[in-house]
PDB file of C-alpha atoms in Angstrom:
ATOM      1  CA  MET A 177      13.180  -0.718  15.298  1.00 51.00           C
ATOM      2  CA  ASN A 178       9.672  -2.633  14.950  1.00 61.00           C
ATOM      3  CA  LEU A 179       7.655  -4.363  12.431  1.00 68.00           C
ATOM      4  CA  PHE A 180       4.789  -1.700  12.621  1.00 73.00           C
ATOM      5  CA  THR A 181       5.764  -0.046   9.396  1.00 79.00           C
ATOM      6  CA  TYR A 182       5.737  -3.377   7.671  1.00 82.00           C
ATOM      7  CA  GLU A 183       2.571  -4.506   9.051  1.00 84.00           C
ATOM      8  CA  LYS A 184       0.797  -1.216   8.094  1.00 85.00           C
ATOM      9  CA  GLY A 185       2.344  -1.523   4.511  1.00 86.00           C
ATOM     10  CA  PHE A 186       0.941  -5.180   4.261  1.00 87.00           C
ATOM     11  CA  CYS A 187      -2.644  -3.770   5.239  1.00 89.00           C
ATOM     12  CA  PHE A 188      -2.265  -1.162   2.655  1.00 88.00           C
ATOM     13  CA  VAL A 189      -1.357  -3.553  -0.198  1.00 90.00           C
ATOM     14  CA  SER A 190      -4.101  -5.792   1.098  1.00 90.00           C
ATOM     15  CA  TYR A 191      -6.440  -2.869   0.958  1.00 89.00           C
ATOM     16  CA  LEU A 192      -5.342  -1.983  -2.714  1.00 90.00           C
ATOM     17  CA  SER A 193      -5.940  -5.786  -3.600  1.00 92.00           C
ATOM     18  CA  GLU A 194      -9.432  -5.626  -2.227  1.00 89.00           C
ATOM     19  CA  LEU A 195     -10.036  -2.369  -4.122  1.00 88.00           C
ATOM     20  CA  SER A 196      -8.932  -4.029  -7.358  1.00 90.00           C
ATOM     21  CA  GLY A 197     -11.686  -6.465  -6.992  1.00 88.00           C
ATOM     22  CA  ASP A 198      -9.754  -9.182  -8.998  1.00 88.00           C
ATOM     23  CA  ILE A 199      -7.067 -10.991  -7.110  1.00 87.00           C
ATOM     24  CA  ARG A 200      -5.304 -12.345 -10.387  1.00 92.00           C
ATOM     25  CA  ARG A 201      -5.210  -8.863 -11.962  1.00 93.00           C
ATOM     26  CA  PHE A 202      -3.903  -7.515  -8.631  1.00 93.00           C
ATOM     27  CA  ASP A 203      -1.145 -10.200  -8.820  1.00 94.00           C
ATOM     28  CA  GLY A 204      -0.445  -9.117 -12.373  1.00 95.00           C
ATOM     29  CA  PHE A 205      -0.227  -5.559 -11.275  1.00 95.00           C
ATOM     30  CA  LEU A 206       2.505  -6.607  -8.585  1.00 95.00           C
ATOM     31  CA  ARG A 207       4.425  -8.400 -11.012  1.00 95.00           C
ATOM     32  CA  ASP A 208       4.289  -5.457 -13.474  1.00 96.00           C
ATOM     33  CA  TYR A 209       5.104  -2.928 -10.835  1.00 96.00           C
ATOM     34  CA  ILE A 210       8.290  -4.816  -9.591  1.00 95.00           C
ATOM     35  CA  SER A 211       9.334  -5.237 -13.324  1.00 96.00           C
ATOM     36  CA  GLU A 212       8.811  -1.514 -13.995  1.00 95.00           C
ATOM     37  CA  PHE A 213      10.448  -0.138 -10.743  1.00 95.00           C
ATOM     38  CA  LYS A 214      13.197  -2.843 -10.132  1.00 94.00           C
ATOM     39  CA  PHE A 215      16.530  -1.290  -9.377  1.00 94.00           C
ATOM     40  CA  LYS A 216      15.001   1.995  -9.109  1.00 94.00           C
ATOM     41  CA  SER A 217      14.177   4.298  -6.090  1.00 94.00           C
ATOM     42  CA  VAL A 218      10.596   4.929  -5.745  1.00 92.00           C
ATOM     43  CA  VAL A 219       8.254   7.003  -3.341  1.00 91.00           C
ATOM     44  CA  ALA A 220       4.781   5.993  -2.222  1.00 87.00           C
ATOM     45  CA  GLN A 221       3.337   8.330  -4.848  1.00 87.00           C
ATOM     46  CA  ASP A 222       4.822   6.060  -7.625  1.00 91.00           C
ATOM     47  CA  LEU A 223       2.911   3.190  -6.263  1.00 90.00           C
ATOM     48  CA  ILE A 224      -0.214   5.011  -6.102  1.00 89.00           C
ATOM     49  CA  ASP A 225       0.242   6.385  -9.590  1.00 91.00           C
ATOM     50  CA  TYR A 226       1.010   3.137 -11.032  1.00 94.00           C
ATOM     51  CA  PHE A 227      -1.913   1.464  -9.207  1.00 92.00           C
ATOM     52  CA  LEU A 228      -4.395   4.025 -10.446  1.00 90.00           C
ATOM     53  CA  HIS A 229      -2.990   3.849 -13.947  1.00 92.00           C
ATOM     54  CA  TYR A 230      -3.367  -0.048 -13.893  1.00 94.00           C
ATOM     55  CA  PHE A 231      -7.003   0.196 -12.446  1.00 91.00           C
ATOM     56  CA  PRO A 232      -8.269   3.325 -14.121  1.00 89.00           C
ATOM     57  CA  HIS A 233     -11.849   2.722 -12.951  1.00 86.00           C
ATOM     58  CA  LEU A 234     -10.675   3.151  -9.356  1.00 83.00           C
ATOM     59  CA  GLN A 235      -9.270   6.651 -10.262  1.00 79.00           C
ATOM     60  CA  ASP A 236     -12.530   7.612 -11.687  1.00 76.00           C
ATOM     61  CA  ALA A 237     -14.271   6.213  -8.496  1.00 74.00           C
ATOM     62  CA  ALA A 238     -11.876   8.666  -6.400  1.00 75.00           C
ATOM     63  CA  VAL A 239     -10.788   5.800  -4.027  1.00 72.00           C
ATOM     64  CA  THR A 240      -7.880   7.825  -2.973  1.00 70.00           C
ATOM     65  CA  GLN A 241     -10.352  10.155  -1.103  1.00 75.00           C
ATOM     66  CA  ARG A 242     -12.659   7.656   0.551  1.00 74.00           C
ATOM     67  CA  GLU A 243     -13.541   8.991   3.926  1.00 74.00           C
ATOM     68  CA  GLY A 244     -11.659   7.193   6.491  1.00 64.00           C
ATOM     69  CA  LEU A 245      -9.431   5.408   3.955  1.00 64.00           C
ATOM     70  CA  GLU A 246      -7.834   8.243   2.344  1.00 80.00           C
ATOM     71  CA  PHE A 247      -4.478   7.425   0.836  1.00 79.00           C
ATOM     72  CA  GLU A 248      -2.864  10.371   2.438  1.00 83.00           C
ATOM     73  CA  ARG A 249      -3.985   8.940   5.891  1.00 82.00           C
ATOM     74  CA  TRP A 250      -2.295   5.684   5.050  1.00 81.00           C
ATOM     75  CA  LEU A 251       0.813   7.227   4.199  1.00 80.00           C
ATOM     76  CA  SER A 252       1.172  10.036   6.821  1.00 82.00           C
ATOM     77  CA  GLY A 253      -1.500   9.257   9.397  1.00 82.00           C
ATOM     78  CA  CYS A 254      -0.448   7.992  12.981  1.00 82.00           C
ATOM     79  CA  GLY A 255      -2.087   4.942  14.527  1.00 79.00           C
ATOM     80  CA  PRO A 256      -3.076   1.559  13.325  1.00 80.00           C
ATOM     81  CA  PRO A 257      -3.875   0.989   9.707  1.00 83.00           C
ATOM     82  CA  PRO A 258      -7.624   1.885   8.761  1.00 82.00           C
ATOM     83  CA  PHE A 259      -8.152  -1.432   7.226  1.00 82.00           C
ATOM     84  CA  GLU A 260      -7.145  -4.878   8.278  1.00 83.00           C
ATOM     85  CA  PRO A 261      -7.292  -7.866   6.056  1.00 84.00           C
ATOM     86  CA  ASP A 262      -9.267 -11.101   6.973  1.00 80.00           C
ATOM     87  CA  LEU A 263      -6.549 -13.449   8.098  1.00 78.00           C
ATOM     88  CA  SER A 264      -8.888 -16.457   9.168  1.00 78.00           C
ATOM     89  CA  ALA A 265      -7.654 -18.522   6.357  1.00 74.00           C
ATOM     90  CA  GLY A 266      -4.188 -18.617   8.163  1.00 78.00           C
ATOM     91  CA  SER A 267      -5.606 -20.723  10.958  1.00 79.00           C
ATOM     92  CA  THR A 268      -4.522 -23.887   9.078  1.00 83.00           C
ATOM     93  CA  LEU A 269      -0.986 -22.643   9.296  1.00 85.00           C
ATOM     94  CA  ILE A 270      -1.057 -21.496  12.901  1.00 89.00           C
ATOM     95  CA  GLY A 271      -2.761 -24.476  14.424  1.00 90.00           C
ATOM     96  CA  PRO A 272       0.363 -26.732  14.115  1.00 93.00           C
ATOM     97  CA  VAL A 273       2.407 -23.848  15.481  1.00 93.00           C
ATOM     98  CA  GLN A 274       0.178 -23.640  18.606  1.00 92.00           C
ATOM     99  CA  ASP A 275       0.336 -27.296  19.222  1.00 93.00           C
ATOM    100  CA  LEU A 276       4.045 -27.530  19.008  1.00 94.00           C
ATOM    101  CA  CYS A 277       4.517 -24.436  21.522  1.00 92.00           C
ATOM    102  CA  ASN A 278       2.142 -26.316  23.883  1.00 92.00           C
ATOM    103  CA  LEU A 279       4.274 -29.458  23.678  1.00 91.00           C
ATOM    104  CA  TRP A 280       7.501 -27.404  24.472  1.00 91.00           C
ATOM    105  CA  ARG A 281       5.724 -25.465  27.354  1.00 88.00           C
ATOM    106  CA  GLY A 282       4.809 -28.542  29.176  1.00 81.00           C
ATOM    107  CA  ALA A 283       6.140 -29.632  32.498  1.00 75.00           C
ATOM    108  CA  ASN A 284       8.887 -31.720  30.661  1.00 83.00           C
ATOM    109  CA  PRO A 285      10.692 -31.374  27.439  1.00 85.00           C
ATOM    110  CA  PRO A 286       8.908 -33.332  24.596  1.00 89.00           C
ATOM    111  CA  ASP A 287      10.343 -36.541  23.490  1.00 88.00           C
ATOM    112  CA  GLN A 288      11.307 -37.294  19.904  1.00 87.00           C
ATOM    113  CA  GLN A 289       8.179 -39.324  19.399  1.00 90.00           C
ATOM    114  CA  SER A 290       5.846 -36.513  20.599  1.00 90.00           C
ATOM    115  CA  LEU A 291       7.881 -34.196  18.183  1.00 90.00           C
ATOM    116  CA  SER A 292       7.854 -36.499  15.146  1.00 90.00           C
ATOM    117  CA  PRO A 293       4.484 -35.073  13.687  1.00 91.00           C
ATOM    118  CA  TYR A 294       6.140 -31.547  13.394  1.00 93.00           C
ATOM    119  CA  ASP A 295       8.664 -31.425  10.845  1.00 91.00           C
ATOM    120  CA  LEU A 296       9.828 -27.824  10.792  1.00 90.00           C
ATOM    121  CA  SER A 297      11.899 -28.417   7.553  1.00 90.00           C
ATOM    122  CA  THR A 298       8.525 -28.573   5.866  1.00 91.00           C
ATOM    123  CA  TRP A 299       7.092 -25.581   7.278  1.00 90.00           C
ATOM    124  CA  SER A 300       6.805 -22.180   5.876  1.00 89.00           C
ATOM    125  CA  THR A 301       9.040 -19.324   7.075  1.00 88.00           C
ATOM    126  CA  PHE A 302       6.045 -17.727   8.575  1.00 87.00           C
ATOM    127  CA  GLN A 303       5.327 -20.762  10.579  1.00 91.00           C
ATOM    128  CA  VAL A 304       8.912 -21.202  11.992  1.00 92.00           C
ATOM    129  CA  VAL A 305       9.001 -17.495  12.807  1.00 92.00           C
ATOM    130  CA  LEU A 306       5.808 -17.508  14.672  1.00 92.00           C
ATOM    131  CA  PHE A 307       6.884 -20.545  16.828  1.00 93.00           C
ATOM    132  CA  LEU A 308      10.057 -18.926  17.661  1.00 93.00           C
ATOM    133  CA  ASP A 309       8.372 -15.758  18.428  1.00 93.00           C
ATOM    134  CA  ARG A 310       5.883 -17.493  20.860  1.00 92.00           C
ATOM    135  CA  MET A 311       8.567 -19.457  22.450  1.00 92.00           C
ATOM    136  CA  LEU A 312      10.479 -16.160  22.949  1.00 90.00           C
ATOM    137  CA  ASP A 313       7.360 -14.839  24.560  1.00 89.00           C
ATOM    138  CA  HIS A 314       7.942 -17.418  27.318  1.00 86.00           C
ATOM    139  CA  SER A 315      11.725 -16.879  27.863  1.00 84.00           C
ATOM    140  CA  PRO A 316      13.460 -17.401  30.124  1.00 88.00           C
ATOM    141  CA  LEU A 317      13.085 -21.322  29.752  1.00 88.00           C
ATOM    142  CA  PRO A 318      14.664 -24.002  31.878  1.00 89.00           C
ATOM    143  CA  ASN A 319      18.208 -24.998  30.854  1.00 89.00           C
ATOM    144  CA  GLU A 320      17.116 -28.536  30.266  1.00 90.00           C
ATOM    145  CA  LEU A 321      14.381 -27.500  27.795  1.00 90.00           C
ATOM    146  CA  MET A 322      16.985 -25.283  25.950  1.00 91.00           C
ATOM    147  CA  GLU A 323      19.333 -28.326  25.564  1.00 92.00           C
ATOM    148  CA  ARG A 324      16.585 -30.392  24.231  1.00 91.00           C
ATOM    149  CA  PHE A 325      15.384 -27.402  21.985  1.00 90.00           C
ATOM    150  CA  SER A 326      18.817 -26.781  20.664  1.00 91.00           C
ATOM    151  CA  GLY A 327      19.594 -30.409  19.971  1.00 89.00           C
ATOM    152  CA  SER A 328      16.277 -30.494  18.129  1.00 90.00           C
ATOM    153  CA  TYR A 329      16.342 -27.393  15.946  1.00 89.00           C
ATOM    154  CA  SER A 330      19.724 -25.470  16.133  1.00 86.00           C
ATOM    155  CA  SER A 331      21.288 -27.297  12.972  1.00 86.00           C
ATOM    156  CA  LEU A 332      18.163 -26.641  10.982  1.00 89.00           C
ATOM    157  CA  PHE A 333      17.830 -23.017  12.031  1.00 89.00           C
ATOM    158  CA  ASP A 334      21.457 -22.407  10.812  1.00 85.00           C
ATOM    159  CA  GLY A 335      20.367 -23.358   7.384  1.00 86.00           C
ATOM    160  CA  LEU A 336      17.318 -21.151   7.334  1.00 86.00           C
ATOM    161  CA  ASN A 337      16.942 -17.545   6.620  1.00 86.00           C
ATOM    162  CA  ALA A 338      18.197 -14.545   8.712  1.00 86.00           C
ATOM    163  CA  GLU A 339      14.577 -13.967  10.250  1.00 88.00           C
ATOM    164  CA  VAL A 340      14.430 -17.437  11.713  1.00 90.00           C
ATOM    165  CA  GLN A 341      18.078 -17.369  12.896  1.00 89.00           C
ATOM    166  CA  ILE A 342      17.928 -13.976  14.718  1.00 88.00           C
ATOM    167  CA  ARG A 343      14.741 -15.387  16.450  1.00 91.00           C
ATOM    168  CA  TRP A 344      16.697 -18.433  17.569  1.00 90.00           C
ATOM    169  CA  LEU A 345      19.608 -16.483  18.522  1.00 92.00           C
ATOM    170  CA  GLN A 346      17.453 -14.169  20.795  1.00 92.00           C
ATOM    171  CA  MET A 347      16.183 -17.318  22.453  1.00 90.00           C
ATOM    172  CA  VAL A 348      19.915 -18.291  23.138  1.00 93.00           C
ATOM    173  CA  VAL A 349      20.790 -14.710  24.514  1.00 92.00           C
ATOM    174  CA  ARG A 350      17.534 -14.447  26.678  1.00 92.00           C
ATOM    175  CA  ASN A 351      18.016 -17.846  28.126  1.00 91.00           C
ATOM    176  CA  THR A 352      21.749 -17.510  28.600  1.00 91.00           C
ATOM    177  CA  PHE A 353      22.383 -20.668  26.818  1.00 90.00           C
ATOM    178  CA  TYR A 354      26.077 -20.650  26.657  1.00 92.00           C
ATOM    179  CA  PRO A 355      26.730 -23.670  24.335  1.00 90.00           C
ATOM    180  CA  ASP A 356      25.177 -21.825  21.492  1.00 87.00           C
ATOM    181  CA  LEU A 357      26.496 -18.332  22.137  1.00 87.00           C
ATOM    182  CA  PRO A 358      29.277 -18.866  19.458  1.00 88.00           C
ATOM    183  CA  ARG A 359      26.285 -19.000  16.830  1.00 89.00           C
ATOM    184  CA  VAL A 360      25.323 -15.561  18.031  1.00 86.00           C
ATOM    185  CA  ARG A 361      28.833 -14.119  17.200  1.00 88.00           C
ATOM    186  CA  ALA A 362      28.974 -16.024  13.934  1.00 86.00           C
ATOM    187  CA  PHE A 363      25.506 -14.510  12.793  1.00 86.00           C
ATOM    188  CA  LEU A 364      26.621 -10.996  13.919  1.00 84.00           C
ATOM    189  CA  HIS A 365      29.881 -11.164  11.960  1.00 84.00           C
ATOM    190  CA  LYS A 366      27.866 -12.400   8.911  1.00 83.00           C
ATOM    191  CA  HIS A 367      24.691  -9.912   9.145  1.00 77.00           C
ATOM    192  CA  THR A 368      25.859  -6.569   9.992  1.00 74.00           C
ATOM    193  CA  SER A 369      22.432  -4.992   9.650  1.00 72.00           C
ATOM    194  CA  ARG A 370      21.733  -2.545  12.403  1.00 73.00           C
ATOM    195  CA  MET A 371      18.278  -4.179  12.885  1.00 68.00           C
ATOM    196  CA  TYR A 372      19.941  -7.400  13.773  1.00 67.00           C
ATOM    197  CA  THR A 373      22.678  -5.802  15.889  1.00 68.00           C
ATOM    198  CA  VAL A 374      20.221  -3.904  17.986  1.00 68.00           C
TER     199      VAL A 374
END
């Protein structure tokens, strides 16, 4: 189980957005596509057909066969996506995440005053997930740090979505942080997805 398929899908949808040439019209396409196909099983060709019907000028331009970016290559090819979107605008979201990670990676756990500028309850799910992913990259962590980390965030994480919770609980397990192990059991009883169990 990994996120590569989702990342490749994100890149493909970003590519379709760029092909459309109009972000507002593409957003309308996404809304209409979801409305048209909700509660139905679809295959990739359904998306492509609907996209080309919605943007007929692209069908006339044979965008599905552009060399190196053929739709069939996107769907069936191996390796990284042939197009990667420009994510530079995300740096404003990533900056605070990196700053907070640096605080937690210092020689001593940060105090409440140094943490006060970073209110995770106002962060997007993306930011919290990125923060936890980066902290996971530095596990195992000292027990004293885990105690402070848990005291600062565990009740907040309990109220957030499963993607946040699973990362926090991975930190608990990787760091053998016994006080929060009951949270792991409770999560696995509630979320029986194979992805989370693995």
